mmCIF file of C-alpha atoms in Angstrom:
data_model
loop_
_atom_site.group_PDB
_atom_site.id
_atom_site.type_symbol
_atom_site.label_atom_id
_atom_site.label_comp_id
_atom_site.label_asym_id
_atom_site.label_seq_id
_atom_site.Cartn_x
_atom_site.Cartn_y
_atom_site.Cartn_z
ATOM 1 C CA MET A 1 67.026 43.157 -13.674
ATOM 2 C CA ILE A 2 64.880 41.331 -11.152
ATOM 3 C CA THR A 3 61.150 41.958 -11.006
ATOM 4 C CA LEU A 4 58.882 41.306 -8.079
ATOM 5 C CA ALA A 5 55.214 40.440 -8.047
ATOM 6 C CA SER A 6 53.038 39.146 -5.226
ATOM 7 C CA ASP A 7 49.754 39.419 -3.286
ATOM 8 C CA PHE A 8 51.598 40.667 -0.180
ATOM 9 C CA GLY A 9 50.575 44.315 -0.047
ATOM 10 C CA THR A 10 53.032 46.048 2.325
ATOM 11 C CA PRO A 11 55.498 45.885 4.039
ATOM 12 C CA TYR A 12 56.483 42.314 3.115
ATOM 13 C CA PRO A 13 57.967 43.085 -0.341
ATOM 14 C CA ALA A 14 60.422 45.412 1.303
ATOM 15 C CA ALA A 15 62.004 42.409 3.099
ATOM 16 C CA MET A 16 62.349 40.581 -0.205
ATOM 17 C CA ARG A 17 64.110 43.656 -1.729
ATOM 18 C CA GLY A 18 66.484 43.689 1.191
ATOM 19 C CA VAL A 19 67.343 40.076 0.817
ATOM 20 C CA ILE A 20 68.022 40.495 -2.916
ATOM 21 C CA CYS A 21 70.113 43.671 -2.375
ATOM 22 C CA LYS A 22 72.374 41.777 0.006
ATOM 23 C CA ARG A 23 73.090 39.202 -2.690
ATOM 24 C CA THR A 24 73.251 41.230 -5.949
ATOM 25 C CA ASP A 25 73.298 44.719 -7.253
ATOM 26 C CA ALA A 26 70.632 43.940 -9.783
ATOM 27 C CA ARG A 27 68.053 46.573 -10.637
ATOM 28 C CA ILE A 28 64.810 45.714 -8.911
ATOM 29 C CA GLU A 29 61.410 46.573 -10.389
ATOM 30 C CA ASP A 30 58.023 46.038 -8.718
ATOM 31 C CA ILE A 31 55.350 44.710 -11.012
ATOM 32 C CA ALA A 32 52.443 44.709 -8.449
ATOM 33 C CA HIS A 33 51.988 43.561 -4.846
ATOM 34 C CA ASP A 34 48.205 43.919 -4.775
ATOM 35 C CA PHE A 35 47.198 40.951 -6.849
ATOM 36 C CA PRO A 36 43.954 39.355 -5.464
ATOM 37 C CA ARG A 37 45.018 37.473 -2.366
ATOM 38 C CA GLN A 38 45.779 33.843 -3.017
ATOM 39 C CA ASP A 39 44.260 34.032 -6.552
ATOM 40 C CA VAL A 40 46.835 32.143 -8.629
ATOM 41 C CA ARG A 41 44.871 32.441 -11.831
ATOM 42 C CA ALA A 42 44.379 36.200 -11.593
ATOM 43 C CA ALA A 43 48.067 36.715 -10.930
ATOM 44 C CA ALA A 44 48.926 34.519 -13.843
ATOM 45 C CA PHE A 45 46.650 36.533 -16.115
ATOM 46 C CA TRP A 46 48.019 39.919 -15.087
ATOM 47 C CA LEU A 47 51.605 38.685 -15.573
ATOM 48 C CA THR A 48 50.730 37.838 -19.190
ATOM 49 C CA GLN A 49 49.726 41.496 -19.615
ATOM 50 C CA THR A 50 52.877 42.984 -18.028
ATOM 51 C CA LEU A 51 56.006 40.881 -18.225
ATOM 52 C CA PRO A 52 56.166 40.622 -22.103
ATOM 53 C CA TYR A 53 56.847 44.372 -22.079
ATOM 54 C CA PHE A 54 60.070 43.951 -20.062
ATOM 55 C CA PRO A 55 63.533 43.288 -21.401
ATOM 56 C CA PRO A 56 65.123 39.932 -20.335
ATOM 57 C CA ALA A 57 65.014 39.633 -16.564
ATOM 58 C CA VAL A 58 64.536 37.286 -13.648
ATOM 59 C CA HIS A 59 60.934 37.543 -12.458
ATOM 60 C CA CYS A 60 60.191 36.562 -8.908
ATOM 61 C CA VAL A 61 56.460 35.755 -8.516
ATOM 62 C CA VAL A 62 54.996 34.940 -5.149
ATOM 63 C CA VAL A 63 51.248 34.160 -4.940
ATOM 64 C CA ASP A 64 51.450 31.048 -2.808
ATOM 65 C CA PRO A 65 48.360 29.633 -1.117
ATOM 66 C CA GLY A 66 50.421 26.513 -0.427
ATOM 67 C CA VAL A 67 53.158 28.225 1.559
ATOM 68 C CA GLY A 68 54.609 26.052 4.267
ATOM 69 C CA THR A 69 53.497 22.787 2.568
ATOM 70 C CA ASP A 70 55.466 20.325 0.561
ATOM 71 C CA ARG A 71 54.768 22.124 -2.795
ATOM 72 C CA ASP A 72 57.976 22.739 -4.784
ATOM 73 C CA ALA A 73 59.674 25.921 -5.712
ATOM 74 C CA VAL A 74 60.465 26.149 -9.438
ATOM 75 C CA VAL A 75 62.595 28.106 -11.820
ATOM 76 C CA VAL A 76 61.008 28.393 -15.284
ATOM 77 C CA ARG A 77 63.332 29.325 -18.142
ATOM 78 C CA ALA A 78 61.580 31.066 -21.041
ATOM 79 C CA GLY A 79 64.008 32.203 -23.621
ATOM 80 C CA GLU A 80 66.135 34.970 -22.084
ATOM 81 C CA HIS A 81 63.738 35.287 -19.171
ATOM 82 C CA ALA A 82 63.576 33.187 -15.958
ATOM 83 C CA LEU A 83 60.705 33.030 -13.541
ATOM 84 C CA VAL A 84 61.152 32.012 -9.921
ATOM 85 C CA ALA A 85 57.840 30.948 -8.294
ATOM 86 C CA PRO A 86 55.929 28.303 -6.252
ATOM 87 C CA ASP A 87 54.967 25.278 -8.170
ATOM 88 C CA ASN A 88 51.317 26.136 -8.512
ATOM 89 C CA GLY A 89 51.176 27.152 -12.167
ATOM 90 C CA VAL A 90 51.379 30.907 -11.690
ATOM 91 C CA ALA A 91 54.476 31.262 -13.913
ATOM 92 C CA LEU A 92 53.489 29.031 -16.768
ATOM 93 C CA PRO A 93 51.047 31.158 -18.857
ATOM 94 C CA VAL A 94 53.382 34.085 -19.037
ATOM 95 C CA ALA A 95 56.425 31.840 -19.678
ATOM 96 C CA ARG A 96 54.594 30.615 -22.791
ATOM 97 C CA GLU A 97 54.050 34.161 -23.874
ATOM 98 C CA LEU A 98 57.732 34.982 -23.410
ATOM 99 C CA ALA A 99 59.184 32.022 -25.419
ATOM 100 C CA ASP A 100 58.054 29.353 -27.780
ATOM 101 C CA SER A 101 59.234 26.638 -25.439
ATOM 102 C CA VAL A 102 59.918 26.621 -21.700
ATOM 103 C CA GLU A 103 61.977 24.556 -19.339
ATOM 104 C CA VAL A 104 61.038 23.899 -15.682
ATOM 105 C CA PHE A 105 63.445 23.174 -12.887
ATOM 106 C CA THR A 106 62.731 22.424 -9.268
ATOM 107 C CA TRP A 107 64.693 24.607 -6.851
ATOM 108 C CA ALA A 108 66.057 22.824 -3.757
ATOM 109 C CA TYR A 109 65.907 24.983 -0.657
ATOM 110 C CA ASP A 110 66.942 24.544 2.935
ATOM 111 C CA ASP A 111 64.457 24.752 5.827
ATOM 112 C CA PRO A 112 63.349 28.400 5.739
ATOM 113 C CA ALA A 113 63.341 30.640 8.742
ATOM 114 C CA SER A 114 59.650 31.045 8.426
ATOM 115 C CA SER A 115 56.968 28.587 7.229
ATOM 116 C CA THR A 116 54.742 31.531 6.226
ATOM 117 C CA PHE A 117 57.131 33.860 4.358
ATOM 118 C CA HIS A 118 58.840 31.910 1.626
ATOM 119 C CA GLY A 119 58.890 35.039 -0.480
ATOM 120 C CA ARG A 120 61.669 36.298 1.760
ATOM 121 C CA ASP A 121 63.351 33.099 2.692
ATOM 122 C CA VAL A 122 63.111 30.985 -0.495
ATOM 123 C CA PHE A 123 62.139 32.902 -3.594
ATOM 124 C CA ALA A 124 64.066 36.152 -3.125
ATOM 125 C CA PRO A 125 67.353 34.306 -2.506
ATOM 126 C CA ALA A 126 66.604 32.016 -5.476
ATOM 127 C CA ALA A 127 65.901 35.041 -7.716
ATOM 128 C CA ALA A 128 69.161 36.632 -6.727
ATOM 129 C CA ALA A 129 71.138 33.405 -7.356
ATOM 130 C CA VAL A 130 69.530 32.907 -10.769
ATOM 131 C CA HIS A 131 70.333 36.520 -11.720
ATOM 132 C CA GLU A 132 73.903 36.186 -10.666
ATOM 133 C CA ALA A 133 74.383 32.919 -12.562
ATOM 134 C CA GLY A 134 72.547 34.122 -15.639
ATOM 135 C CA THR A 135 69.510 32.586 -17.322
ATOM 136 C CA ASP A 136 71.699 30.446 -19.625
ATOM 137 C CA ALA A 137 73.262 28.830 -16.553
ATOM 138 C CA VAL A 138 70.055 27.924 -14.746
ATOM 139 C CA SER A 139 70.606 24.160 -15.549
ATOM 140 C CA GLU A 140 74.065 24.288 -14.103
ATOM 141 C CA LEU A 141 73.153 25.588 -10.612
ATOM 142 C CA ASP A 142 73.511 23.114 -7.745
ATOM 143 C CA ARG A 143 69.889 23.689 -6.578
ATOM 144 C CA THR A 144 68.115 23.138 -9.899
ATOM 145 C CA THR A 145 66.829 19.841 -11.201
ATOM 146 C CA PRO A 146 64.968 19.660 -14.576
ATOM 147 C CA THR A 147 61.441 18.343 -14.184
ATOM 148 C CA ASP A 148 58.421 17.450 -16.284
ATOM 149 C CA ASP A 149 56.383 16.973 -13.137
ATOM 150 C CA TYR A 150 55.066 20.390 -12.421
ATOM 151 C CA VAL A 151 51.730 22.104 -11.971
ATOM 152 C CA ASP A 152 50.579 23.711 -15.180
ATOM 153 C CA LEU A 153 47.893 26.332 -15.570
ATOM 154 C CA GLN A 154 45.773 26.907 -18.613
ATOM 155 C CA PHE A 155 43.180 29.562 -18.957
ATOM 156 C CA PRO A 156 39.773 28.228 -19.908
ATOM 157 C CA THR A 157 38.779 28.859 -23.556
ATOM 158 C CA ALA A 158 35.431 30.234 -24.652
ATOM 159 C CA GLU A 159 33.013 28.018 -26.473
ATOM 160 C CA LEU A 160 31.634 28.954 -29.862
ATOM 161 C CA VAL A 161 27.853 28.167 -29.993
ATOM 162 C CA GLU A 162 25.160 28.929 -32.549
ATOM 163 C CA GLY A 163 24.530 32.652 -32.580
ATOM 164 C CA GLY A 164 27.303 33.574 -30.145
ATOM 165 C CA THR A 165 29.855 32.532 -27.551
ATOM 166 C CA ARG A 166 29.906 31.185 -24.046
ATOM 167 C CA GLY A 167 32.783 32.020 -21.721
ATOM 168 C CA GLU A 168 33.586 33.072 -18.202
ATOM 169 C CA VAL A 169 35.018 35.940 -16.177
ATOM 170 C CA LEU A 170 38.799 35.661 -15.812
ATOM 171 C CA VAL A 171 39.471 38.754 -13.697
ATOM 172 C CA VAL A 172 37.962 42.061 -12.608
ATOM 173 C CA ASP A 173 40.349 45.041 -12.684
ATOM 174 C CA GLY A 174 40.506 47.828 -10.176
ATOM 175 C CA PHE A 175 38.101 49.914 -12.173
ATOM 176 C CA GLY A 176 35.475 47.159 -12.067
ATOM 177 C CA ASN A 177 35.993 46.208 -15.761
ATOM 178 C CA VAL A 178 35.056 42.620 -16.280
ATOM 179 C CA VAL A 179 37.604 40.777 -18.390
ATOM 180 C CA THR A 180 36.251 37.546 -19.963
ATOM 181 C CA ASN A 181 37.963 34.777 -21.815
ATOM 182 C CA ILE A 182 35.934 35.548 -24.942
ATOM 183 C CA PRO A 183 38.283 36.749 -27.744
ATOM 184 C CA GLY A 184 37.691 40.256 -28.907
ATOM 185 C CA SER A 185 37.622 39.132 -32.538
ATOM 186 C CA VAL A 186 33.975 37.986 -32.107
ATOM 187 C CA LEU A 187 32.935 41.621 -31.839
ATOM 188 C CA GLU A 188 34.335 42.556 -35.316
ATOM 189 C CA GLY A 189 31.547 44.078 -37.357
ATOM 190 C CA HIS A 190 29.403 44.835 -34.288
ATOM 191 C CA PHE A 191 30.960 48.068 -33.062
ATOM 192 C CA GLY A 192 28.290 50.762 -32.994
ATOM 193 C CA GLY A 193 25.577 48.116 -32.684
ATOM 194 C CA THR A 194 24.477 45.866 -29.814
ATOM 195 C CA VAL A 195 24.934 42.362 -28.605
ATOM 196 C CA ALA A 196 23.110 40.477 -25.881
ATOM 197 C CA ILE A 197 25.003 39.742 -22.673
ATOM 198 C CA ASP A 198 23.162 37.010 -20.775
ATOM 199 C CA GLY A 199 20.124 38.002 -22.721
ATOM 200 C CA ASP A 200 20.347 41.799 -22.118
ATOM 201 C CA PRO A 201 21.003 43.970 -25.203
ATOM 202 C CA THR A 202 24.182 46.020 -24.641
ATOM 203 C CA PRO A 203 25.971 48.613 -26.841
ATOM 204 C CA VAL A 204 29.319 47.565 -28.366
ATOM 205 C CA ARG A 205 31.727 50.466 -28.434
ATOM 206 C CA ARG A 206 35.485 50.928 -28.825
ATOM 207 C CA ALA A 207 35.782 53.484 -26.010
ATOM 208 C CA TYR A 208 34.099 53.870 -22.631
ATOM 209 C CA ALA A 209 33.439 57.524 -23.303
ATOM 210 C CA ALA A 210 31.392 56.741 -26.414
ATOM 211 C CA LEU A 211 28.449 56.489 -24.037
ATOM 212 C CA ASP A 212 27.113 58.581 -21.293
ATOM 213 C CA PRO A 213 28.485 58.181 -17.746
ATOM 214 C CA GLY A 214 26.772 55.267 -16.063
ATOM 215 C CA ASP A 215 25.915 53.470 -19.239
ATOM 216 C CA ARG A 216 26.889 49.871 -19.745
ATOM 217 C CA LEU A 217 28.894 48.694 -22.691
ATOM 218 C CA VAL A 218 30.748 45.760 -24.256
ATOM 219 C CA THR A 219 34.279 46.490 -25.591
ATOM 220 C CA VAL A 220 37.650 44.895 -26.249
ATOM 221 C CA GLY A 221 40.231 45.642 -23.619
ATOM 222 C CA SER A 222 43.934 46.120 -24.070
ATOM 223 C CA HIS A 223 44.343 42.431 -23.329
ATOM 224 C CA GLY A 224 42.336 41.564 -26.514
ATOM 225 C CA ASN A 225 39.384 39.985 -24.733
ATOM 226 C CA VAL A 226 35.805 40.982 -24.534
ATOM 227 C CA GLU A 227 35.272 43.238 -21.591
ATOM 228 C CA LEU A 228 32.090 44.268 -19.780
ATOM 229 C CA ALA A 229 32.254 47.741 -18.540
ATOM 230 C CA VAL A 230 30.477 50.906 -17.431
ATOM 231 C CA ASN A 231 31.526 54.367 -18.477
ATOM 232 C CA GLN A 232 32.834 55.889 -15.196
ATOM 233 C CA GLY A 233 31.328 53.028 -13.257
ATOM 234 C CA ARG A 234 31.916 49.395 -12.308
ATOM 235 C CA GLY A 235 31.041 46.698 -14.786
ATOM 236 C CA ASP A 236 31.057 43.964 -12.181
ATOM 237 C CA ASP A 237 28.297 45.623 -10.282
ATOM 238 C CA ALA A 238 26.270 46.629 -13.364
ATOM 239 C CA PHE A 239 26.403 43.145 -14.884
ATOM 240 C CA ALA A 240 26.224 41.372 -11.549
ATOM 241 C CA VAL A 241 29.160 39.014 -12.325
ATOM 242 C CA GLY A 242 32.417 38.118 -10.644
ATOM 243 C CA VAL A 243 35.450 36.025 -11.216
ATOM 244 C CA GLY A 244 34.585 32.477 -12.590
ATOM 245 C CA ASP A 245 31.015 33.345 -13.435
ATOM 246 C CA PRO A 246 29.689 32.298 -16.858
ATOM 247 C CA VAL A 247 29.090 34.896 -19.574
ATOM 248 C CA SER A 248 26.890 34.337 -22.641
ATOM 249 C CA LEU A 249 27.334 36.611 -25.577
ATOM 250 C CA GLU A 250 24.750 36.543 -28.365
ATOM 251 C CA LEU A 251 25.554 38.251 -31.679
#
C-alpha cells in the first residue's frame, strides 16, 4: 500500500497517482490533500493522527515550501513503515509514533521535469520504488544514503505553571476546533466544572452537545489534547485565537 498526503488540493494528486500506477500495482490510499498550504507543522500533526491507524505502508507526504531549492528528499524508515518526503521535518513526528526508532536516508534524484512539482517528479517515483523494493530493503537501494543530518520537527510542549498550564495552538480543524499542545490529562477532575482560558471562565465538558448551541467549552479531543470549541460553532472565532497563539489555562 502507498498513501498520499499533500497540500495540493486538486488536480495535482491525480498526476502523482498516475506516476505511481505506471511503476507499481500497489493499492493507493489518499490521506488528505487539503492540509493548510505550506504549513509543515500542521501536516506533521495530522499525520500523527492518521497514519498510526494504517497497516504497514509506504507513505508519500508532500508539503514542501522549499520545492525547487537544494533541500533534500528523504526516506524515513519507521519499523514496517516508510515515509517519503521533503527534508523539512514533516515526516519525523509520525515516524516516531510508528516505531521506537527511526532511520533516515537521503534520496538522490535526477533533475526533475518541473522545479515546482516535485510531488509528481521526485516523491511519487520514489514512493513507488520504495514500495517495490520493500521497506526492509530501503538501505540497499542505489538512491538511498543513510544520514544523521536531517531536519527534525518537534512539537512545542506546554509549560506547567502555578495554578495551571501555558501552551499554544497547534492546529485548527475544519470545524474551527482549536487544538492546543496542552495535554488533556490536566482536565481530569474538572469535567462538569469550569476553568479559565486566558482569564475567561469556560465550562469543561466531555461532549460538545453537553451545552447549548453557540456555547463555548473546553474539552479533550480525539488527539488527547485540550481543545477549545463551540457547540455547533467555531472555537477559533469565539476564543479569538489562531495557529501559534499562546493559550493560558488556569485550573
